[in-house]
mmCIF file of C-alpha atoms in Angstrom:
data_model
loop_
_atom_site.group_PDB
_atom_site.id
_atom_site.type_symbol
_atom_site.label_atom_id
_atom_site.label_comp_id
_atom_site.label_asym_id
_atom_site.label_seq_id
_atom_site.Cartn_x
_atom_site.Cartn_y
_atom_site.Cartn_z
ATOM 1 C CA MET W 1 232.714 8.681 189.958
ATOM 2 C CA LYS W 2 233.282 6.531 187.262
ATOM 3 C CA ILE W 3 230.047 5.655 185.352
ATOM 4 C CA ALA W 4 230.077 2.827 182.552
ATOM 5 C CA ALA W 5 226.790 2.692 179.924
ATOM 6 C CA ALA W 6 226.746 -0.604 178.351
ATOM 7 C CA GLN W 7 225.706 -1.923 174.851
ATOM 8 C CA LEU W 8 225.130 -5.731 174.492
ATOM 9 C CA THR W 9 223.569 -8.183 171.936
ATOM 10 C CA CYS W 10 220.974 -9.892 174.074
ATOM 11 C CA ALA W 11 219.813 -13.665 173.382
ATOM 12 C CA PRO W 12 216.197 -13.900 172.596
ATOM 13 C CA ALA W 13 214.403 -14.707 175.759
ATOM 14 C CA ASP W 14 216.933 -16.044 177.248
ATOM 15 C CA VAL W 15 217.148 -14.766 181.182
ATOM 16 C CA PRO W 16 220.208 -16.962 182.169
ATOM 17 C CA ALA W 17 222.182 -16.203 179.233
ATOM 18 C CA ASN W 18 221.624 -12.146 179.032
ATOM 19 C CA ALA W 19 222.122 -11.994 182.940
ATOM 20 C CA ALA W 20 225.595 -13.593 181.786
ATOM 21 C CA ARG W 21 226.374 -11.358 179.150
ATOM 22 C CA ALA W 22 225.406 -8.489 181.211
ATOM 23 C CA ALA W 23 227.790 -9.862 184.445
ATOM 24 C CA ALA W 24 230.426 -10.025 182.351
ATOM 25 C CA LEU W 25 230.427 -6.300 180.919
ATOM 26 C CA ALA W 26 229.977 -5.594 185.039
ATOM 27 C CA GLY W 27 232.897 -7.034 185.371
ATOM 28 C CA ARG W 28 234.800 -5.099 182.842
ATOM 29 C CA ALA W 29 233.129 -2.001 183.945
ATOM 30 C CA ARG W 30 234.646 -2.786 187.141
ATOM 31 C CA ALA W 31 238.218 -3.211 186.196
ATOM 32 C CA ALA W 32 237.865 0.289 184.164
ATOM 33 C CA GLY W 33 237.416 1.715 187.502
ATOM 34 C CA ALA W 34 233.572 2.387 187.304
ATOM 35 C CA ALA W 35 231.450 2.534 190.214
ATOM 36 C CA LEU W 36 227.913 2.151 188.463
ATOM 37 C CA VAL W 37 226.655 0.383 185.200
ATOM 38 C CA VAL W 38 223.889 1.172 183.124
ATOM 39 C CA PHE W 39 221.974 -1.451 180.979
ATOM 40 C CA PRO W 40 219.873 -1.279 177.829
ATOM 41 C CA GLU W 41 215.811 -1.702 177.565
ATOM 42 C CA LEU W 42 214.821 -5.122 178.377
ATOM 43 C CA THR W 43 218.607 -6.271 178.995
ATOM 44 C CA LEU W 44 217.437 -9.776 180.153
ATOM 45 C CA THR W 45 215.372 -10.988 177.637
ATOM 46 C CA GLY W 46 215.788 -8.890 174.413
ATOM 47 C CA TYR W 47 213.191 -6.961 172.841
ATOM 48 C CA ALA W 48 211.088 -10.027 172.334
ATOM 49 C CA LEU W 49 207.464 -8.645 173.322
ATOM 50 C CA ASP W 50 205.632 -11.485 171.845
ATOM 51 C CA SER W 51 208.037 -14.183 174.137
ATOM 52 C CA VAL W 52 207.690 -12.002 177.204
ATOM 53 C CA ALA W 53 203.591 -11.385 176.265
ATOM 54 C CA THR W 54 203.235 -15.148 176.531
ATOM 55 C CA ASP W 55 205.884 -17.050 178.467
ATOM 56 C CA PRO W 56 205.687 -15.112 182.721
ATOM 57 C CA ALA W 57 208.338 -17.062 183.059
ATOM 58 C CA LEU W 58 210.301 -14.725 181.433
ATOM 59 C CA TRP W 59 209.539 -11.835 184.388
ATOM 60 C CA LEU W 60 211.345 -11.391 187.086
ATOM 61 C CA THR W 61 209.501 -11.784 190.230
ATOM 62 C CA GLY W 62 211.249 -9.040 192.286
ATOM 63 C CA ALA W 63 214.586 -7.493 193.047
ATOM 64 C CA ASP W 64 215.524 -10.557 194.758
ATOM 65 C CA ASP W 65 215.118 -12.604 191.827
ATOM 66 C CA PRO W 66 217.724 -15.552 191.791
ATOM 67 C CA ARG W 67 218.603 -15.177 188.137
ATOM 68 C CA LEU W 68 220.002 -11.311 189.417
ATOM 69 C CA ASP W 69 222.673 -13.107 191.274
ATOM 70 C CA PRO W 70 225.450 -12.572 188.511
ATOM 71 C CA LEU W 71 225.160 -8.942 188.387
ATOM 72 C CA ARG W 72 224.183 -8.413 192.124
ATOM 73 C CA SER W 73 227.219 -10.554 193.138
ATOM 74 C CA ALA W 74 229.868 -8.470 190.139
ATOM 75 C CA GLY W 75 230.610 -6.006 192.956
ATOM 76 C CA ILE W 76 229.753 -2.765 191.313
ATOM 77 C CA ALA W 77 226.555 -1.142 190.780
ATOM 78 C CA THR W 78 223.809 -1.842 188.214
ATOM 79 C CA ALA W 79 221.213 -1.130 186.581
ATOM 80 C CA VAL W 80 219.657 -3.446 184.409
ATOM 81 C CA ASN W 81 216.016 -3.576 182.656
ATOM 82 C CA ALA W 82 213.829 -6.381 182.485
ATOM 83 C CA ALA W 83 210.657 -7.175 182.445
ATOM 84 C CA LEU W 84 209.142 -7.518 186.077
ATOM 85 C CA ARG W 85 206.162 -8.978 187.864
ATOM 86 C CA THR W 86 203.298 -6.890 188.902
ATOM 87 C CA ASP W 87 199.737 -7.537 191.109
ATOM 88 C CA GLY W 88 198.178 -7.260 188.064
ATOM 89 C CA PRO W 89 197.939 -9.156 184.584
ATOM 90 C CA ARG W 90 201.012 -7.419 183.191
ATOM 91 C CA PRO W 91 204.157 -6.818 183.989
ATOM 92 C CA VAL W 92 206.445 -3.115 183.588
ATOM 93 C CA ILE W 93 209.513 -2.730 181.918
ATOM 94 C CA ALA W 94 211.752 -2.198 185.126
ATOM 95 C CA THR W 95 215.258 -0.704 185.604
ATOM 96 C CA LEU W 96 216.134 -2.299 188.694
ATOM 97 C CA VAL W 97 219.091 -0.842 190.497
ATOM 98 C CA HIS W 98 221.447 -2.650 193.182
ATOM 99 C CA GLY W 99 224.355 -1.259 194.960
ATOM 100 C CA ALA W 100 227.690 -3.117 195.022
ATOM 101 C CA ASP W 101 227.261 -5.215 197.861
ATOM 102 C CA GLY W 102 224.131 -6.452 195.738
ATOM 103 C CA ALA W 103 221.429 -4.627 197.920
ATOM 104 C CA HIS W 104 218.683 -3.485 196.178
ATOM 105 C CA VAL W 105 218.474 0.671 195.852
ATOM 106 C CA THR W 106 215.241 1.030 194.070
ATOM 107 C CA THR W 107 212.984 -0.029 191.230
ATOM 108 C CA TYR W 108 211.858 2.401 188.471
ATOM 109 C CA ALA W 109 208.813 1.240 185.905
ATOM 110 C CA LYS W 110 208.688 2.840 182.556
ATOM 111 C CA GLN W 111 206.171 5.759 182.036
ATOM 112 C CA HIS W 112 205.580 6.311 178.741
ATOM 113 C CA LEU W 113 205.002 2.905 176.545
ATOM 114 C CA ARG W 114 204.714 2.797 172.685
ATOM 115 C CA GLY W 115 203.333 0.792 169.970
ATOM 116 C CA GLN W 116 203.085 -2.759 170.938
ATOM 117 C CA GLU W 117 204.209 -2.171 174.553
ATOM 118 C CA ARG W 118 201.123 -1.099 175.037
ATOM 119 C CA GLU W 119 199.374 -4.465 174.593
ATOM 120 C CA VAL W 120 202.178 -6.402 176.961
ATOM 121 C CA PHE W 121 203.306 -3.693 179.795
ATOM 122 C CA ALA W 122 201.644 -1.847 182.485
ATOM 123 C CA ALA W 123 202.796 1.369 182.694
ATOM 124 C CA GLY W 124 204.468 3.233 185.743
ATOM 125 C CA ASP W 125 203.316 6.142 187.275
ATOM 126 C CA ARG W 126 206.177 7.250 189.626
ATOM 127 C CA PRO W 127 209.419 8.764 189.087
ATOM 128 C CA GLY W 128 212.555 7.003 189.415
ATOM 129 C CA ARG W 129 215.433 8.527 191.170
ATOM 130 C CA PHE W 130 218.140 7.415 193.926
ATOM 131 C CA ALA W 131 221.486 8.380 195.216
ATOM 132 C CA LEU W 132 225.130 6.686 195.022
ATOM 133 C CA GLY W 133 228.036 7.748 196.262
ATOM 134 C CA GLY W 134 227.548 11.297 196.825
ATOM 135 C CA LEU W 135 225.645 11.828 193.017
ATOM 136 C CA ARG W 136 222.061 11.832 192.457
ATOM 137 C CA PHE W 137 220.511 10.282 189.724
ATOM 138 C CA SER W 138 217.483 9.877 187.607
ATOM 139 C CA LEU W 139 215.664 7.143 185.393
ATOM 140 C CA GLY W 140 214.272 7.007 182.172
ATOM 141 C CA ILE W 141 213.535 3.838 180.022
ATOM 142 C CA CYS W 142 213.841 4.717 176.044
ATOM 143 C CA TYR W 143 210.787 6.518 174.941
ATOM 144 C CA ASP W 144 210.610 8.379 178.897
ATOM 145 C CA ASN W 145 213.935 10.162 177.557
ATOM 146 C CA HIS W 146 211.764 11.804 174.476
ATOM 147 C CA VAL W 147 208.944 13.383 177.404
ATOM 148 C CA ALA W 148 210.994 16.658 178.917
ATOM 149 C CA ARG W 149 208.831 16.013 182.163
ATOM 150 C CA VAL W 150 210.742 12.991 182.571
ATOM 151 C CA PRO W 151 214.335 14.145 182.873
ATOM 152 C CA GLY W 152 212.889 17.621 183.861
ATOM 153 C CA ALA W 153 211.551 16.181 187.149
ATOM 154 C CA GLY W 154 214.969 14.833 187.848
ATOM 155 C CA ALA W 155 216.643 17.918 187.187
ATOM 156 C CA ALA W 156 214.134 19.580 189.663
ATOM 157 C CA ALA W 157 214.747 17.542 192.300
ATOM 158 C CA GLY W 158 218.523 17.886 192.259
ATOM 159 C CA CYS W 159 219.509 14.766 190.520
ATOM 160 C CA ALA W 160 223.321 15.639 188.737
ATOM 161 C CA VAL W 161 222.943 12.451 186.386
ATOM 162 C CA HIS W 162 219.932 10.957 184.116
ATOM 163 C CA LEU W 163 220.625 7.566 183.323
ATOM 164 C CA ALA W 164 218.555 6.376 180.345
ATOM 165 C CA SER W 165 218.122 2.745 179.243
ATOM 166 C CA SER W 166 217.160 2.385 175.803
ATOM 167 C CA LEU W 167 216.753 0.630 172.278
ATOM 168 C CA TYR W 168 217.662 2.650 169.540
ATOM 169 C CA GLY W 169 217.954 0.898 166.018
ATOM 170 C CA THR W 170 220.053 1.625 162.742
ATOM 171 C CA ASP W 171 217.206 3.698 161.026
ATOM 172 C CA GLU W 172 216.141 6.836 162.213
ATOM 173 C CA GLY W 173 217.296 6.080 165.885
ATOM 174 C CA VAL W 174 220.773 6.530 165.177
ATOM 175 C CA ALA W 175 219.903 10.448 164.632
ATOM 176 C CA GLN W 176 217.503 10.624 167.397
ATOM 177 C CA ARG W 177 220.082 8.846 169.521
ATOM 178 C CA VAL W 178 222.329 11.760 169.184
ATOM 179 C CA ALA W 179 219.909 14.646 169.430
ATOM 180 C CA VAL W 180 217.498 14.065 171.917
ATOM 181 C CA HIS W 181 220.230 12.948 174.888
ATOM 182 C CA PRO W 182 222.686 15.939 174.656
ATOM 183 C CA GLY W 183 219.126 17.540 174.118
ATOM 184 C CA ILE W 184 218.456 16.553 177.638
ATOM 185 C CA ALA W 185 221.727 17.441 178.860
ATOM 186 C CA ARG W 186 221.939 21.239 177.709
ATOM 187 C CA ASP W 187 218.327 21.415 178.585
ATOM 188 C CA HIS W 188 218.443 20.383 182.573
ATOM 189 C CA GLY W 189 222.207 20.825 182.720
ATOM 190 C CA MET W 190 222.558 17.285 183.460
ATOM 191 C CA TYR W 191 225.451 14.477 182.832
ATOM 192 C CA VAL W 192 223.338 12.018 180.642
ATOM 193 C CA VAL W 193 224.345 8.191 180.608
ATOM 194 C CA LEU W 194 222.614 6.378 177.605
ATOM 195 C CA ALA W 195 223.164 2.349 177.540
ATOM 196 C CA ASN W 196 221.699 0.619 174.379
ATOM 197 C CA HIS W 197 221.461 -2.422 172.028
ATOM 198 C CA VAL W 198 224.153 -3.187 169.146
ATOM 199 C CA GLY W 199 222.929 -5.920 166.692
ATOM 200 C CA PRO W 200 219.998 -7.897 166.342
ATOM 201 C CA ALA W 201 217.100 -6.740 169.027
ATOM 202 C CA GLY W 202 213.853 -8.783 168.371
ATOM 203 C CA PRO W 203 213.087 -7.612 165.103
ATOM 204 C CA TRP W 204 215.012 -4.485 164.853
ATOM 205 C CA THR W 205 218.822 -4.205 164.817
ATOM 206 C CA GLY W 206 220.402 -1.563 167.651
ATOM 207 C CA CYS W 207 222.336 0.759 166.833
ATOM 208 C CA GLY W 208 224.867 0.692 169.464
ATOM 209 C CA GLY W 209 226.802 4.208 170.528
ATOM 210 C CA ALA W 210 226.657 3.937 173.713
ATOM 211 C CA ALA W 211 227.697 6.951 175.490
ATOM 212 C CA VAL W 212 228.315 9.772 178.179
ATOM 213 C CA TRP W 213 227.322 13.279 177.809
ATOM 214 C CA ALA W 214 228.318 16.418 179.472
ATOM 215 C CA PRO W 215 225.690 18.950 181.149
ATOM 216 C CA ASP W 216 226.688 21.303 177.882
ATOM 217 C CA GLY W 217 226.144 18.718 175.543
ATOM 218 C CA ARG W 218 229.759 17.166 175.011
ATOM 219 C CA VAL W 219 230.241 13.788 174.381
ATOM 220 C CA LEU W 220 232.674 12.147 177.061
ATOM 221 C CA ALA W 221 232.841 8.810 176.088
ATOM 222 C CA GLU W 222 230.899 7.086 173.080
ATOM 223 C CA ALA W 223 230.941 3.021 172.079
ATOM 224 C CA ASP W 224 231.316 1.692 168.762
ATOM 225 C CA GLY W 225 228.048 0.941 166.582
ATOM 226 C CA HIS W 226 229.340 -2.887 166.520
ATOM 227 C CA THR W 227 230.828 -4.169 169.401
ATOM 228 C CA PRO W 228 229.037 -5.524 172.520
ATOM 229 C CA SER W 229 231.173 -2.960 174.946
ATOM 230 C CA LEU W 230 231.273 0.282 177.598
ATOM 231 C CA ALA W 231 231.705 3.878 177.400
ATOM 232 C CA VAL W 232 233.136 4.780 180.575
ATOM 233 C CA ALA W 233 232.942 8.649 182.138
ATOM 234 C CA ASP W 234 234.079 10.681 185.176
ATOM 235 C CA VAL W 235 231.296 12.600 186.444
ATOM 236 C CA PRO W 236 232.443 14.813 189.240
ATOM 237 C CA LEU W 237 230.663 14.635 192.806
ATOM 238 C CA PRO W 238 229.022 18.054 193.717
ATOM 239 C CA ALA W 239 231.172 20.246 195.723
ATOM 240 C CA ALA W 240 229.564 19.455 198.907
ATOM 241 C CA ALA W 241 228.071 15.738 198.217
ATOM 242 C CA GLY W 242 225.076 15.415 201.063
ATOM 243 C CA ALA W 243 224.333 12.244 203.175
ATOM 244 C CA PRO W 244 222.666 9.071 200.645
ATOM 245 C CA TRP W 245 218.961 11.038 199.633
ATOM 246 C CA ALA W 246 216.259 8.943 198.108
ATOM 247 C CA VAL W 247 212.803 9.901 197.428
ATOM 248 C CA PRO W 248 210.605 7.578 199.051
ATOM 249 C CA PHE W 249 208.093 5.492 196.403
ATOM 250 C CA GLU W 250 205.019 3.059 196.861
ATOM 251 C CA ARG W 251 206.593 0.018 196.064
ATOM 252 C CA ASP W 252 209.684 1.225 194.602
ATOM 253 C CA GLY W 253 207.450 2.987 191.764
ATOM 254 C CA LEU W 254 205.751 0.112 190.552
ATOM 255 C CA PRO W 255 202.029 0.887 189.204
ATOM 256 C CA ARG W 256 199.252 0.036 191.995
ATOM 257 C CA PRO W 257 197.203 -0.956 190.584
ATOM 258 C CA PRO W 258 199.136 -1.924 187.420
ATOM 259 C CA SER W 259 197.623 0.692 184.789
ATOM 260 C CA SER W 260 196.236 -0.264 181.347
ATOM 261 C CA GLY W 261 199.485 0.301 179.722
ATOM 262 C CA ALA W 262 198.279 3.345 178.031
ATOM 263 C CA GLY W 263 201.019 5.616 176.660
ATOM 264 C CA PRO W 264 201.557 8.812 174.486
ATOM 265 C CA THR W 265 199.734 8.829 170.905
ATOM 266 C CA GLY W 266 202.509 7.602 168.302
ATOM 267 C CA SER W 267 202.842 5.203 165.324
ATOM 268 C CA ALA W 268 203.028 1.727 166.394
ATOM 269 C CA GLY W 269 206.329 -0.002 165.224
ATOM 270 C CA ARG W 270 208.512 2.827 165.627
ATOM 271 C CA ARG W 271 212.124 1.419 166.833
ATOM 272 C CA THR W 272 213.708 4.590 167.362
ATOM 273 C CA GLY W 273 213.188 5.981 170.739
ATOM 274 C CA ARG W 274 210.134 3.819 171.978
#
């Protein structure tokens, strides 16, 4: 299966514009033969936390929110990240996965929040896993991928591919991007797919470098540090791919009730892996 990692420059707090930009990249991924394309953290708003905190209109209402229609109709499976409404007063940072037919597959809410995120979002409390085309996938969002038990639990559950939707900046993020994800690949024997921002991302600058790593840590495909683009790589199917598989979730892994948003300790404002 060909999988594409996307990097793009988001329009601050403009969900329709970013959905259109993401859909254009999804079309390019499909044309390149990819079956799945993965997008960075907060694709649909950019990393505009002040705007997200004060304008609930920026929160998706669910997996069937019509603002996702450009992506759901792209003819390729997508994993897009956005602020998503919950039953409580705060949204979650969520990756919503849809199949090539536009049907909702699963939703994963970021478990490990950083810095200002704790003041804006609720934290998820369930793993994100799904199956597509004979492959099993696990999900992580930015700082989740710095917590070994997140990809580790996916590997233990039989996932062959870990999808990381992130924002890595042009400071420490450059080095961390190439340390964390090959490390996940080697430590857990997984393919790792990283989607990142490139260019302005809220008050930071995304360093690009969307990439796919093999289980031995080798780079299979890597985008540059300047251009909205894709990294596309082939991931082999298991020798005996089984029937469609998924881990059952309560409300697709969204918090019930929403938690306070507390995450692991760390310096606020660190724009590497958040």
